Every structure is written in C-alpha cells, then in structure tokens.
XYZ file of C-alpha atoms in Angstrom:
748
model
C -15.797 84.346 -17.953
C -16.513 81.430 -20.311
C -20.041 80.115 -19.979
C -20.220 76.488 -18.831
C -21.914 74.328 -21.491
C -25.262 72.839 -20.590
C -25.656 69.109 -20.279
C -27.572 69.027 -23.559
C -24.812 70.902 -25.380
C -22.220 68.522 -23.976
C -24.198 65.444 -24.995
C -24.779 66.776 -28.504
C -21.083 67.577 -28.964
C -20.051 64.180 -27.644
C -22.522 62.420 -29.934
C -21.269 64.436 -32.916
C -17.655 63.518 -32.130
C -18.569 59.832 -31.958
C -20.381 60.063 -35.287
C -17.645 62.043 -36.994
C -14.716 59.934 -35.778
C -16.416 56.509 -35.525
C -14.931 55.802 -32.082
C -17.263 52.873 -31.362
C -15.411 49.637 -30.505
C -16.795 46.268 -31.609
C -16.043 43.612 -28.985
C -15.594 39.914 -29.864
C -19.195 39.532 -28.681
C -20.255 41.992 -31.444
C -21.264 44.492 -28.777
C -20.775 48.075 -29.915
C -19.027 49.861 -27.039
C -19.432 53.641 -27.198
C -16.650 56.011 -26.143
C -19.029 57.776 -23.798
C -22.001 56.659 -21.690
C -24.573 58.931 -20.117
C -27.677 58.595 -17.980
C -29.724 57.936 -21.114
C -27.819 54.701 -21.726
C -28.710 53.421 -18.251
C -32.248 54.751 -18.248
C -34.702 52.256 -16.744
C -31.930 49.947 -15.527
C -32.233 49.438 -11.769
C -29.677 46.923 -10.480
C -31.142 46.996 -6.969
C -28.971 46.561 -3.877
C -26.259 44.064 -2.928
C -27.747 41.094 -1.099
C -31.254 41.581 -2.501
C -32.921 39.795 -5.404
C -32.023 39.531 -8.246
C -28.533 39.883 -6.709
C -27.101 41.784 -9.685
C -24.941 43.859 -7.323
C -23.712 40.900 -5.289
C -25.044 37.974 -3.244
C -24.485 39.602 0.168
C -25.577 42.990 1.477
C -22.257 43.863 3.086
C -20.057 42.139 0.469
C -16.356 42.671 1.245
C -17.023 45.292 3.928
C -18.023 42.392 6.163
C -15.584 39.755 4.891
C -13.271 39.775 1.889
C -13.261 37.030 -0.705
C -11.411 33.771 -0.004
C -7.876 33.664 -1.391
C -7.325 30.329 -3.110
C -4.398 29.069 -5.152
C -5.128 26.252 -7.591
C -2.135 24.011 -7.070
C -0.961 20.447 -7.170
C 2.038 18.792 -8.741
C 4.227 15.734 -8.547
C 3.448 13.599 -5.506
C 1.035 14.066 -2.629
C 4.031 14.763 -0.345
C 5.302 17.607 -2.554
C 1.848 19.129 -2.934
C 1.144 18.910 0.799
C 4.366 20.764 1.597
C 3.456 23.438 -0.982
C -0.039 23.828 0.508
C 1.250 24.215 4.042
C 3.785 26.854 2.991
C 1.057 28.824 1.205
C -1.379 28.555 4.123
C 1.309 29.889 6.448
C 1.744 32.895 4.115
C -1.906 33.978 4.071
C -3.791 31.651 1.726
C -7.259 30.893 3.141
C -8.491 27.838 1.224
C -7.124 24.929 -0.771
C -7.795 24.360 -4.455
C -6.463 21.022 -5.692
C -5.102 20.423 -9.196
C -4.959 16.747 -10.153
C -2.719 15.278 -12.825
C -4.229 14.167 -16.116
C -3.925 10.466 -15.383
C -6.152 11.019 -12.330
C -8.614 13.148 -14.315
C -9.045 10.413 -16.882
C -9.528 7.610 -14.367
C -6.178 5.832 -14.789
C -3.817 4.635 -12.082
C -0.221 5.789 -12.452
C 0.875 2.312 -13.541
C -1.389 2.321 -16.621
C 0.562 2.229 -19.930
C -1.494 5.089 -21.448
C -0.277 7.652 -18.891
C 3.501 7.218 -18.992
C 4.055 10.892 -19.883
C 1.274 12.381 -17.746
C 1.867 11.252 -14.161
C 2.504 14.181 -11.814
C 3.125 16.681 -14.620
C 0.126 19.037 -14.580
C -1.149 18.277 -11.088
C -0.866 15.862 -8.205
C -1.141 12.110 -8.825
C -3.860 10.439 -6.736
C -4.164 6.662 -7.021
C -5.344 5.584 -3.561
C -6.904 6.849 -0.340
C -3.372 6.812 1.061
C -2.378 9.490 -1.470
C -5.300 11.630 -0.329
C -4.347 11.160 3.335
C -0.815 12.374 2.594
C -2.142 15.281 0.506
C -4.038 16.642 3.539
C -1.552 15.635 6.233
C -1.566 18.214 9.088
C -4.367 20.121 7.328
C -7.541 19.847 9.462
C -10.365 18.951 7.089
C -13.048 19.944 9.605
C -11.943 23.589 9.347
C -10.236 23.897 5.943
C -12.352 24.597 2.874
C -11.177 22.374 -0.001
C -11.971 22.970 -3.662
C -11.258 20.130 -6.101
C -11.232 20.572 -9.859
C -12.406 17.149 -10.943
C -15.038 15.995 -13.410
C -14.099 12.726 -15.115
C -12.945 10.678 -12.118
C -15.169 12.656 -9.770
C -16.648 9.554 -8.079
C -13.366 7.985 -6.848
C -11.856 11.371 -5.948
C -14.865 12.310 -3.821
C -14.856 8.854 -2.244
C -11.137 9.142 -1.410
C -11.673 12.607 0.103
C -14.516 11.342 2.312
C -12.577 8.273 3.477
C -9.325 10.226 4.021
C -11.307 12.600 6.244
C -12.765 9.630 8.148
C -9.246 8.354 8.780
C -8.383 11.841 10.050
C -11.362 11.593 12.418
C -13.581 14.004 10.485
C -17.091 12.923 9.498
C -18.559 13.843 6.106
C -21.028 16.342 7.584
C -18.083 18.487 8.790
C -16.451 18.780 5.363
C -16.667 22.098 3.524
C -15.567 23.062 0.051
C -16.509 22.385 -3.557
C -16.176 19.636 -6.132
C -16.350 20.848 -9.736
C -18.473 17.897 -10.990
C -19.335 19.799 -14.187
C -19.226 17.206 -16.943
C -21.200 19.016 -19.649
C -18.474 21.585 -20.211
C -15.956 18.755 -20.569
C -17.804 17.598 -23.682
C -17.585 21.142 -25.040
C -14.039 22.240 -24.275
C -11.747 20.562 -21.757
C -12.346 16.924 -22.675
C -11.342 15.223 -19.405
C -14.428 13.031 -19.606
C -14.424 9.264 -19.145
C -17.976 8.049 -19.773
C -20.645 9.018 -22.353
C -22.910 12.004 -21.610
C -25.969 10.212 -20.185
C -24.201 8.067 -17.545
C -21.985 11.062 -16.787
C -25.102 13.072 -15.984
C -26.249 10.285 -13.679
C -22.948 10.636 -11.788
C -23.582 14.370 -11.379
C -27.050 13.699 -9.964
C -25.792 11.011 -7.580
C -23.160 13.346 -6.153
C -25.738 16.103 -5.665
C -28.037 13.601 -3.898
C -25.273 12.167 -1.682
C -23.929 15.544 -0.585
C -27.432 16.915 0.019
C -28.078 14.029 2.413
C -24.662 13.712 4.057
C -22.522 16.831 3.469
C -24.561 19.982 4.204
C -21.497 22.278 4.158
C -20.141 21.008 0.845
C -20.898 22.463 -2.608
C -21.828 19.519 -4.807
C -21.036 21.190 -8.114
C -19.102 24.162 -9.451
C -20.627 25.022 -12.800
C -17.657 26.187 -14.784
C -17.350 28.747 -17.532
C -13.606 29.022 -16.933
C -12.605 26.296 -19.345
C -14.915 27.698 -22.017
C -13.212 31.057 -21.530
C -9.797 29.438 -21.883
C -10.906 27.534 -24.978
C -11.749 30.834 -26.671
C -15.427 31.432 -25.868
C -16.702 34.990 -25.956
C -18.118 36.423 -22.738
C -21.655 35.861 -24.062
C -20.933 32.222 -24.927
C -19.280 31.545 -21.569
C -22.165 33.188 -19.734
C -25.012 31.531 -21.641
C -23.558 28.027 -21.887
C -22.558 27.984 -18.215
C -25.967 29.140 -17.004
C -27.550 26.562 -19.342
C -25.327 23.853 -17.828
C -26.468 24.862 -14.354
C -30.105 24.744 -15.407
C -29.624 21.258 -16.847
C -27.973 19.955 -13.669
C -30.763 21.382 -11.529
C -33.433 19.778 -13.730
C -31.650 16.405 -13.634
C -31.430 16.537 -9.839
C -35.104 17.444 -9.599
C -35.951 14.516 -11.879
C -34.481 12.151 -9.272
C -37.006 13.480 -6.747
C -34.836 16.056 -4.993
C -36.501 19.281 -3.873
C -34.798 22.187 -5.643
C -34.472 24.173 -2.426
C -32.763 21.194 -0.780
C -29.747 21.252 -3.101
C -29.702 24.546 -5.024
C -28.153 26.624 -2.190
C -25.052 24.402 -2.465
C -24.553 24.944 -6.202
C -21.730 27.297 -7.133
C -20.175 28.737 -10.288
C -16.683 29.320 -11.643
C -15.755 32.023 -14.163
C -12.643 32.752 -16.172
C -11.554 36.388 -16.002
C -9.827 37.837 -19.030
C -8.343 41.169 -20.090
C -11.524 42.990 -21.196
C -11.772 44.623 -17.779
C -15.303 46.027 -17.788
C -16.782 43.202 -19.846
C -15.727 40.683 -17.198
C -17.347 42.747 -14.447
C -20.560 43.023 -16.461
C -20.477 39.273 -17.181
C -20.482 38.424 -13.474
C -23.299 40.863 -12.708
C -25.361 39.515 -15.617
C -24.715 35.949 -14.443
C -26.344 36.620 -11.082
C -29.356 38.196 -12.779
C -29.767 35.304 -15.218
C -29.354 32.588 -12.571
C -32.034 34.267 -10.479
C -34.368 34.153 -13.496
C -33.569 30.487 -14.203
C -34.128 29.350 -10.626
C -37.387 31.259 -10.311
C -38.476 29.566 -13.531
C -37.697 26.164 -12.005
C -39.793 26.949 -8.940
C -37.153 27.776 -6.329
C -38.579 29.571 -3.291
C -35.561 29.967 -1.017
C -33.648 33.182 -1.882
C -30.386 31.253 -1.317
C -31.387 28.903 -4.149
C -31.605 31.890 -6.491
C -28.319 33.438 -5.336
C -25.373 32.764 -7.653
C -22.136 32.416 -5.687
C -18.913 32.077 -7.581
C -15.203 31.363 -7.619
C -13.048 33.057 -10.254
C -9.637 32.416 -11.761
C -7.572 34.833 -13.764
C -6.984 33.739 -17.330
C -4.236 31.306 -18.180
C -4.517 31.882 -21.918
C -3.817 35.610 -21.465
C -0.420 34.789 -19.950
C 2.500 35.011 -22.359
C 5.884 33.351 -22.591
C 7.438 36.531 -23.962
C 8.410 39.263 -21.477
C 6.731 37.190 -18.734
C 6.815 39.786 -15.951
C 4.063 41.558 -17.883
C 1.919 38.635 -16.714
C 1.952 40.066 -13.176
C 0.266 43.195 -14.533
C -2.252 41.167 -16.532
C -3.149 39.037 -13.519
C -3.537 42.120 -11.294
C -6.010 43.704 -13.706
C -7.958 40.463 -14.045
C -8.016 39.964 -10.270
C -9.375 43.474 -9.724
C -12.003 42.817 -12.381
C -13.142 39.662 -10.546
C -13.301 41.555 -7.261
C -15.308 44.456 -8.698
C -17.587 41.827 -10.262
C -18.298 40.374 -6.821
C -16.482 37.025 -6.619
C -16.610 34.940 -3.419
C -13.193 33.366 -3.913
C -10.331 33.926 -6.313
C -7.275 32.210 -7.726
C -4.599 34.358 -9.319
C -2.341 32.686 -11.883
C 1.423 32.938 -11.541
C 3.610 34.775 -14.048
C 5.305 31.595 -15.310
C 2.181 29.507 -15.929
C 2.295 30.161 -19.683
C 5.182 27.697 -19.810
C 5.290 25.646 -16.583
C 3.809 24.975 -13.161
C 4.419 27.875 -10.737
C 7.513 28.062 -8.570
C 7.319 29.157 -4.920
C 8.625 32.549 -6.063
C 5.939 33.109 -8.688
C 3.161 31.625 -6.530
C 4.007 34.110 -3.767
C 3.637 37.054 -6.150
C 0.309 35.661 -7.362
C -0.984 35.222 -3.811
C 0.300 38.629 -2.697
C -1.516 40.232 -5.623
C -4.751 39.389 -3.850
C -3.442 40.422 -0.436
C -2.407 43.839 -1.773
C -5.831 44.353 -3.359
C -7.537 43.319 -0.110
C -5.338 45.203 2.312
C -4.059 48.262 0.438
C -6.440 49.297 -2.355
C -9.548 50.251 -0.376
C -11.897 48.307 -2.679
C -13.201 46.311 0.294
C -14.564 49.426 1.980
C -17.644 49.817 -0.248
C -20.081 47.144 -1.403
C -20.246 47.103 -5.231
C -18.488 50.425 -5.860
C -19.327 50.345 -9.598
C -23.071 49.988 -9.061
C -24.904 52.678 -11.015
C -22.066 53.304 -13.478
C -23.697 54.220 -16.798
C -21.263 52.029 -18.710
C -21.387 49.049 -16.339
C -25.174 48.995 -16.106
C -25.638 49.364 -19.877
C -23.026 46.691 -20.592
C -24.566 44.341 -17.997
C -27.994 44.701 -19.628
C -26.542 44.189 -23.127
C -24.606 41.025 -22.322
C -27.564 39.621 -20.360
C -29.908 40.153 -23.328
C -27.509 38.441 -25.724
C -27.087 35.520 -23.317
C -30.891 35.205 -22.997
C -31.129 34.767 -26.775
C -28.540 31.961 -26.644
C -30.306 30.357 -23.664
C -33.535 30.337 -25.661
C -31.707 28.516 -28.455
C -30.523 25.879 -25.958
C -34.053 25.440 -24.608
C -35.418 25.065 -28.135
C -32.896 22.260 -28.724
C -34.267 20.352 -25.733
C -31.780 21.384 -23.070
C -28.026 21.524 -22.715
C -27.338 17.773 -22.871
C -28.930 17.590 -26.330
C -27.389 20.891 -27.380
C -23.916 19.639 -26.420
C -24.554 16.380 -28.302
C -25.337 18.428 -31.435
C -21.799 19.825 -31.381
C -23.042 23.405 -31.809
C -21.544 24.948 -28.657
C -18.143 23.350 -29.241
C -18.086 24.559 -32.849
C -19.150 28.079 -31.830
C -16.382 28.312 -29.228
C -13.765 26.999 -31.662
C -14.858 29.550 -34.257
C -14.531 32.350 -31.684
C -11.064 31.083 -30.698
C -9.865 31.005 -34.311
C -11.252 34.491 -34.945
C -9.500 35.826 -31.824
C -6.179 34.252 -32.828
C -6.462 35.811 -36.299
C -6.859 39.294 -34.774
C -3.766 38.675 -32.640
C -1.717 37.427 -35.577
C -2.720 40.471 -37.625
C -1.887 42.837 -34.740
C -5.461 44.096 -34.414
C -5.557 42.776 -30.845
C -2.419 44.092 -29.148
C -0.507 41.906 -26.711
C 2.321 43.893 -25.180
C 5.675 42.186 -25.573
C 4.294 39.677 -28.085
C 2.969 41.392 -31.205
C 3.881 44.934 -30.154
C 6.672 46.451 -28.035
C 8.555 43.177 -28.237
C 12.017 42.868 -26.729
C 14.967 42.111 -28.981
C 16.046 39.340 -26.624
C 13.942 37.407 -24.118
C 15.451 37.042 -20.656
C 15.275 33.506 -19.258
C 13.353 32.839 -16.047
C 13.545 29.913 -13.666
C 10.661 27.476 -14.051
C 9.571 24.355 -12.238
C 10.384 21.022 -13.866
C 8.848 17.741 -12.691
C 10.751 14.466 -13.046
C 7.870 12.513 -14.517
C 9.680 9.161 -14.406
C 10.611 9.493 -10.720
C 7.075 10.508 -9.748
C 5.565 7.611 -11.653
C 7.969 5.142 -10.030
C 7.091 6.384 -6.531
C 3.355 6.241 -7.282
C 3.604 2.687 -8.615
C 5.497 1.635 -5.481
C 2.715 3.054 -3.275
C -0.026 1.374 -5.334
C 1.746 -1.964 -4.965
C 2.099 -1.477 -1.202
C -1.596 -0.654 -0.810
C -2.573 -3.720 -2.826
C -0.335 -5.999 -0.746
C -1.948 -4.877 2.502
C -5.652 -4.902 1.598
C -8.330 -7.602 1.659
C -8.659 -8.545 -2.020
C -11.975 -10.331 -1.544
C -13.472 -7.238 0.063
C -12.228 -5.133 -2.863
C -13.742 -7.529 -5.444
C -17.130 -7.458 -3.721
C -17.142 -3.645 -3.475
C -16.173 -3.202 -7.128
C -18.740 -5.780 -8.280
C -21.424 -3.895 -6.331
C -20.348 -0.684 -8.032
C -20.586 -2.219 -11.509
C -23.970 -3.700 -10.664
C -25.185 -0.324 -9.395
C -23.936 1.418 -12.549
C -25.923 -1.022 -14.704
C -29.203 -0.068 -13.059
C -31.471 1.613 -15.600
C -33.417 4.008 -13.413
C -35.793 5.190 -16.116
C -36.728 1.599 -16.942
C -37.132 0.745 -13.252
C -39.352 3.756 -12.632
C -41.545 2.833 -15.615
C -41.953 -0.703 -14.269
C -42.751 0.619 -10.803
C -45.395 2.950 -12.221
C -47.043 0.172 -14.235
C -46.503 -2.623 -11.700
C -46.205 -5.007 -14.671
C -43.472 -6.280 -16.967
C -43.316 -5.617 -20.723
C -45.743 -8.536 -21.332
C -48.298 -7.083 -18.933
C -47.689 -9.696 -16.220
C -48.055 -8.207 -12.699
C -44.728 -8.002 -10.842
C -44.513 -9.741 -7.439
C -43.969 -7.520 -4.355
C -40.417 -8.812 -3.871
C -39.435 -7.705 -7.376
C -41.108 -4.344 -6.916
C -39.133 -3.870 -3.692
C -35.909 -4.740 -5.513
C -36.681 -2.319 -8.329
C -37.350 0.433 -5.801
C -34.107 -0.337 -3.953
C -32.090 -0.387 -7.184
C -33.514 2.995 -8.164
C -32.145 4.388 -4.903
C -28.641 3.065 -5.671
C -26.107 5.864 -5.325
C -22.785 5.469 -7.118
C -20.869 7.697 -4.711
C -22.103 5.684 -1.733
C -20.937 2.476 -3.416
C -17.583 4.063 -4.281
C -17.072 5.117 -0.657
C -17.354 1.457 0.323
C -14.790 0.547 -2.351
C -12.472 3.301 -1.094
C -12.779 2.007 2.477
C -11.587 -1.343 1.108
C -8.615 0.489 -0.519
C -9.647 -0.009 -4.141
C -7.592 2.224 -6.417
C -8.867 5.116 -8.482
C -8.310 3.158 -11.681
C -10.179 0.136 -10.325
C -13.183 2.213 -9.263
C -13.241 3.976 -12.633
C -12.945 0.674 -14.494
C -15.798 -0.821 -12.461
C -18.106 1.896 -13.777
C -16.579 1.734 -17.266
C -17.630 -1.937 -17.393
C -21.235 -0.687 -17.303
C -20.972 2.670 -19.060
C -18.184 2.251 -21.622
C -15.516 4.882 -22.349
C -16.283 7.925 -24.487
C -14.039 9.099 -27.345
C -14.328 11.742 -30.052
C -12.273 13.031 -32.975
C -11.908 16.839 -33.309
C -13.643 18.537 -36.243
C -11.981 21.950 -36.695
C -13.933 24.890 -38.060
C -13.215 26.229 -41.545
C -13.077 29.595 -43.227
C -12.305 31.820 -40.229
C -8.659 32.509 -41.076
C -9.204 32.900 -44.798
C -11.947 35.457 -44.140
C -9.864 37.365 -41.599
C -6.830 37.512 -43.915
C -8.627 38.372 -47.137
C -6.337 40.698 -49.124
C -3.322 40.211 -46.816
C -0.084 39.888 -48.819
C 1.757 37.681 -46.352
C -1.163 35.275 -46.052
C -1.422 35.130 -49.849
C 2.313 34.337 -50.064
C 1.884 31.412 -47.672
C -1.135 30.100 -49.596
C 0.883 30.280 -52.845
C 3.760 28.532 -51.073
C 1.423 25.699 -50.032
C 0.257 25.376 -53.636
C 3.882 25.275 -54.853
C 4.783 22.508 -52.391
C 1.643 20.652 -53.460
C 2.721 20.745 -57.100
C 6.112 19.343 -56.185
C 4.744 16.601 -53.906
C 1.848 15.709 -56.175
C -0.612 16.377 -53.344
C -1.369 19.155 -50.877
C 1.160 18.985 -48.003
C -0.333 16.735 -45.328
C -0.121 17.694 -41.654
C -1.218 15.466 -38.779
C -2.175 17.601 -35.766
C -1.599 15.251 -32.834
C -2.691 15.341 -29.198
C -0.769 12.718 -27.240
C -1.225 11.822 -23.604
C -4.290 12.585 -21.518
C -4.370 16.348 -22.035
C -7.760 17.304 -23.473
C -7.158 21.052 -23.843
C -7.405 21.325 -27.608
C -7.763 25.056 -28.314
C -4.256 25.374 -29.760
C -4.506 22.186 -31.794
C -7.871 23.193 -33.234
C -6.686 26.706 -34.097
C -3.689 25.264 -35.948
C -5.849 22.700 -37.757
C -8.358 25.380 -38.795
C -5.768 27.910 -39.931
C -3.558 25.446 -41.826
C -6.575 23.944 -43.582
C -7.623 27.433 -44.681
C -4.109 27.985 -46.036
C -4.386 24.875 -48.206
C -2.724 22.147 -46.160
C -4.454 18.781 -46.024
C -4.975 18.510 -42.274
C -5.575 15.284 -40.389
C -6.879 15.950 -36.877
C -5.819 13.038 -34.698
C -8.077 11.695 -31.955
C -7.503 12.987 -28.439
C -5.564 10.933 -25.886
C -3.325 9.031 -28.302
C -0.150 7.231 -27.329
C 2.995 8.042 -29.365
C 2.708 4.610 -30.990
C -0.882 5.309 -32.081
C 0.103 8.720 -33.454
C 2.964 7.198 -35.453
C 0.624 4.533 -36.817
C -1.884 7.187 -37.930
C 0.900 9.254 -39.539
C 1.980 6.228 -41.578
C -1.586 5.282 -42.489
C -2.371 8.795 -43.756
C 1.077 9.151 -45.394
C 1.593 12.608 -43.889
C 4.507 14.898 -44.598
C 4.622 16.370 -41.096
C 3.288 15.819 -37.596
C 2.486 18.790 -35.380
C 2.458 17.652 -31.747
C 0.478 19.929 -29.432
C 1.659 19.997 -25.826
C -0.081 21.811 -22.981
C 0.560 19.502 -20.064
C 4.356 19.222 -19.904
C 4.539 15.709 -21.351
C 6.525 16.790 -24.392
C 9.913 15.522 -23.172
C 8.503 12.008 -22.804
C 5.925 11.726 -25.583
C 7.443 13.533 -28.571
C 10.835 11.744 -28.561
C 8.950 8.442 -28.339
C 6.871 9.419 -31.393
C 10.039 10.254 -33.345
C 11.501 6.887 -32.348
C 8.468 5.020 -33.693
C 8.646 6.899 -37.025
C 12.353 6.122 -37.365
C 11.785 2.475 -36.545
C 9.193 2.377 -39.342
C 11.723 3.797 -41.806
C 9.960 7.184 -42.031
C 12.466 9.559 -40.469
C 11.621 11.847 -43.415
C 8.307 12.812 -41.760
C 8.943 16.201 -40.148
C 7.970 16.462 -36.488
C 7.267 19.908 -35.068
C 5.962 20.860 -31.640
C 3.775 23.650 -30.328
C 2.141 24.777 -27.109
C 3.395 25.241 -23.574
C 7.067 24.369 -23.994
C 9.697 26.215 -21.906
C 12.702 27.614 -23.767
C 15.013 25.466 -21.644
C 13.497 22.351 -23.260
C 14.121 23.475 -26.858
C 17.631 22.034 -27.099
C 16.467 18.710 -25.643
C 13.674 18.455 -28.210
C 15.873 19.506 -31.132
C 18.452 16.871 -30.196
C 15.610 14.335 -30.099
C 14.716 15.248 -33.682
C 12.082 17.972 -33.392
C 12.578 20.334 -36.351
C 10.368 23.243 -35.391
C 9.122 24.538 -32.026
C 6.312 27.077 -31.758
C 5.641 28.298 -28.237
C 2.986 30.664 -26.854
C 2.688 33.873 -28.838
C 3.708 32.306 -32.156
C 2.130 33.896 -35.213
C 0.189 31.069 -36.886
C 0.822 32.324 -40.423
C 4.565 32.503 -39.744
C 4.447 28.975 -38.270
C 2.962 27.805 -41.579
C 5.688 29.642 -43.492
C 8.334 27.927 -41.366
C 6.814 24.494 -41.977
C 6.926 25.174 -45.716
C 10.675 25.823 -45.386
C 11.065 22.490 -43.589
C 9.235 20.870 -46.494
C 11.828 22.310 -48.870
C 10.099 25.445 -50.116
C 12.054 28.694 -50.516
C 9.574 30.692 -48.456
C 10.365 34.432 -48.428
C 10.791 36.076 -45.023
C 7.974 38.183 -43.616
C 7.697 41.496 -45.439
C 9.047 40.090 -48.737
C 6.178 38.403 -50.553
C 7.395 38.869 -54.140
C 9.330 35.637 -54.746
C 7.033 32.641 -54.314
C 8.551 30.437 -56.978
C 9.128 26.768 -56.274
C-alpha cells in the first residue's frame, strides 16, 4: 500500500512545482495569483461572521437564507409609455424592483426639443422632459410599495423632483417612497462624463439631496456610490475599489460639513459595483469593499453599525459582452452574476446578450432575468450564508486587494480628498492607462475572449436587435412638452425658476463666515434682519426649490437651465494617455509594419496622417475613443481628440480647422444613424468629401449598409483589433498595407 504523503511533503512538492514551472499569474492589478493556496496564505486572516462588524462576509447574518437579493433590470427606452409597458411585463415575470435608464438628453439636462440632442432622444434610455412623463413611466406601478432605482447624476435635481411630484399625483407621499438615486457626480468627472455643472456646485447638489431625503424620505437611499462606470471605463479592481470608497468618504464629509449627523444619513448610503470576468477577484473586491467602508466610517466617527455597513447593488459587465458569437454573452453574464452573489450583493442587474450592440429585446431581457431566477431557485447558493468564507484563496485575495486599495486611498487623502484628486486628473488618467493596457493584451491575444480573438466562427449569425425610431420619439416628446406648457401657469413657473436660480447663487461658505463674525468685510456689524436672511439662505435646499418648480410643471431643461444660470456648464477636452500601446507591442512585427506604413503615408502627405477622434451627441462614455486616440498616437498618427458632446456641425468645423485626413466617429449610444450622416453632409457641403469618415463602437451589423451608403468608409464594431483598424485606415488613405501575417512589403 502506497504511503499517503504528509501535509508538509505535499506543500513542499507544490511549492517546487510552482517554482519550477512559474505558474504564477499576474492580474491587471499586478497581484501575483498562485496556482495553489494553503492555510499559510490565510494565516491570521479572520473575516468574522456575516452580519457582524466589519461585515467582510456580508451585511446581514442570514444573508440569502433569509431573503435572496433583489432582481432588478436596468431598463428604459423610447417613450415613457414604451418603458412602462416593458416594466410591467418584467414585473409580471418575476422582477422585484425597477431600475430606470434615462436617455442622454435627460442625463445632460436638455429637453427633447433642444437642438443639441437631435440624435440622442429615446435612444439609450427613456426620455423624461416633464412630470407628466414620469407619471406615465410609473402608471399602474404603486410607488408606495415598489422600490425604484434611478441612474441619474447630471440632471439629478429635476429627476428627483419629478419622481416626488409624480408620486404625489399618484397619492403617495415622499416618506413612503423607497429606492435609490445614483447622485454620484465625482465618478462622472472621472469616467462617464454625464455631468452638467462644475465640480463644486455639483457637490452642493449631492449634499442637498442627502439633506432633503434624510429629512423627508427615510426609506430612500440618497446616493449610490458607483464603481460600475469606472469598471466599464477600464479601471482595475483596485482602482474601482479605492476610488469608489474615496468618493463615498468625500460625500459623507461634505454632508457632515452642512451640519448633518453622520448616523442620520449614512445608513441610507449605498454602493454599486461592476462585475467582470475575473470571477474570484470580483468576489474578493466586494468583501474588501465592506471591510474598507467600515474602516472609513469608523474614522469619520460613525457609531451606528448600520452606518458602517456597506450595502450594494451590482451589474454584470457591459464591456465584457461581445458582438461576435453573442450567445456566449449568456455564459459570461451567468458567471458574473454568480460572482456578484457569492460576493454578497443586495440587488443585481444582469445584462442581456445583445447589449454589446443594442438595447435588449423582450427575448434577451427574459434570458437575463431568468439567469438570476435560476441561480436563486435551482443552484442552492441561497442555502448557506457566505459559502466561500474561509477559502484560503478568497481570504488571501481579499486581504491583498484591500491593502492595495488602502495605499491608493492614502494617496487620495494626501491630495486633500477626492474632489481635489479628481480635479488633478490623476484618477481619470490612471483608468485610461489601465484600459489601454487591457485592450493591448486583447489585441495581442494574451487575454483570450472566446469567439473574438480565439475560437472565432467563420461566419457570424445575425440576431434580432431592438431599433428605436429616434425621430418619432423626439416628435412625440416635443408634442407632450408643448401640451404641458400650454396648460400651465407661466407666471408660477417663472417665479419658481427664479427662486431656484437665486437659491443656487447662495454662497454658503461666505454666508457662514459672515454669520460667525456678525460683521461685513469692512467690520461693520450686520443688523439682525440681515443675519436672519443669511441664516435662511444657508438653509436653502435646491431639491426643495426644484420640487416647487416641478409642481408648477417646469420642464427638466428649464430647471437645469435655472441652475446653470448660477453655476455655469462644465466642459472638458479628452487628453489620451501615451506610450501604453508602443510598450505592449515592442518587437511585434505586425505593429512595426503599421508604424512603418504610417511613416510612409506621412512622407507622401508631407505630414503625419491626421485623425480626428470625434464624440458627437450627449454620450460621455469615452473609453473606446480614448483607447483609439492613445493607440493611434503611439503608432505615429497625429491625433486630434475632439471635445465631448459635439454636434455634427461642430465636428465638421473642427475637422476643417485642423485639416485632418480622417474622422473617426465613436458611437456608443445608438445615435450613429442620425449623427454620422449629418457630419458627412457638412464635410461635403464644405467641399471636403475627400476627408475619410470611419465609425467605431456599438454599431449593429444591420446598420452597416445604411452607414456605407451614407458615405462611411470603414466600420469597426466591438471586438475589432485596434492595430488592424489602423492598418485598414492606412489602406483608405491610399497605402498598400500588407494583410496581417505578411509584414515584408511596406513600400509606399
């Protein structure tokens, strides 16, 4: 009989195999993952119990054994009528809570009749212009019993006001409302870019919403601090974790600075994580998040255990979904959903298989929803609270990612907090660098994506996708706006909007300084009446003023503009990172061939080929555009990064001003059929039809012919190899670029 090896023998042999074969895996976070974990790796790591501080193993003792997570589907498209019908069908099929997606015009504070949003209305979410839209959105959905989550940050004040007033008209008072508003503006300045106002007044809006809900809406979560959009923009798990926790800390400190007791509002703060394909890393990230939030809140003086308890919603990754072989996306979403569940989420949205290219159909949304139902009802994971607790690998990975996040949090603190750190541009640049590095590993095949860069089908089968008639939606929205305006009291609207502008102009810090001193800047004592006014102005709450404007039927655009009159509108120009692609491709023959091709075209043109990377419409998701700008610049193109939120006319004007050879239009929000043909028309009208226009991003195959007929010369959808996209553009510019695998002939 063979003698069983002792534990020491086994460990020594395993360690020798690791050393001899170098099986350690370096994650994008630069964490060295071993092929084997033992008790030694988890020595001294005690995660405690679910429901007990520091809540590493979950916020509740019973977790899903008592009640499973809430099934949410983030949805909204076209009109309020269409979205309402979609919601009611989903609720009838087992969905437990609503999660509203707004269109980009709404996010950016524009009514549907504004000329800047012609291509955006109803395309990537539901259009909301008036309280009437919100009433229709929730028709036959009882707001006193239905939990409603709303992803809104830029136009958060009018959207919250409309929700409150729509509920009133349904007979539901604000104290009965339950759900969450995202209200997380700091991350918008880092990644998603659906901001309206500059950072400081935006932070005042966050504080006012926290104050209003604390006083009037005890069941409602006043903020959902979101790492999801950082994840989707390319952040590593450490970056998403640290920056999101730092955002939460900043919001809590700002609310405390207004005089709020931390234990009065902190129990209603919630978080929102993106869940990607690194299965165990995502679980560890969520466990580490609860530990870190507990530390942060204790440091801020919280006493109530509920203040120190991180509760979270999760959404499976959109960027992991692929256009190619799209039914693989069901498998990806299932793995990500299970990861979120094993990480201890309180609610979950599962993306549909077709969301790499379009809004979900009823067919795909049902599969996404049923993914959660199958996990809840058939897998058995709900029968044990935190089944992975004590896993050597999970506990070691949780400790490792927490330590790395602590180091990044310390860097934020040293910079003076997250508002200042965001203003420095460092977090945005770090995320963009991580995104470019990740894309380079995909393009080189080091990161495998099944059906995209490995095991690819010879021919892609078409699938049915949802298409929104943007022009019809916009026409119906404009008709409703006009009807609301005809039937309201215009004088009442003017007064309410003027009060809102006046309230936005209040400088609270200046008022508080005057109140402390009791004198003006010349040292003259202030009379009691003025002191009373200063005190009253300091108590001005923008959400309360917006509710009055909503009751008078002011539109979303009017309420946003009333605050813009005081705050101004914020704009930035992207600054892509450099050197990531060139470093990743050092020594690669195909990359070298493209670089030599760029040089050859440059010699012929008399200048490096110029590419304008354009973002038109109100879509602020700029990961793809920034990756292209970074990679093409590394390959030798002269890249002009256009400002976000341009109209086609503005893009054409910039293309002419910079004398570019090509325009790359990035589309992620389904506005390509409206915006790109208009751009081509402006270039032709200016006599510059020679400027090549190419398109990239979320563009369904069925739209390719339409775009080509409109004059688009190259289309690069999800899964495109960036180096090959550059090679194709060189061909369009007249260079005899060799096909992939044949890098010998690079002559002009």
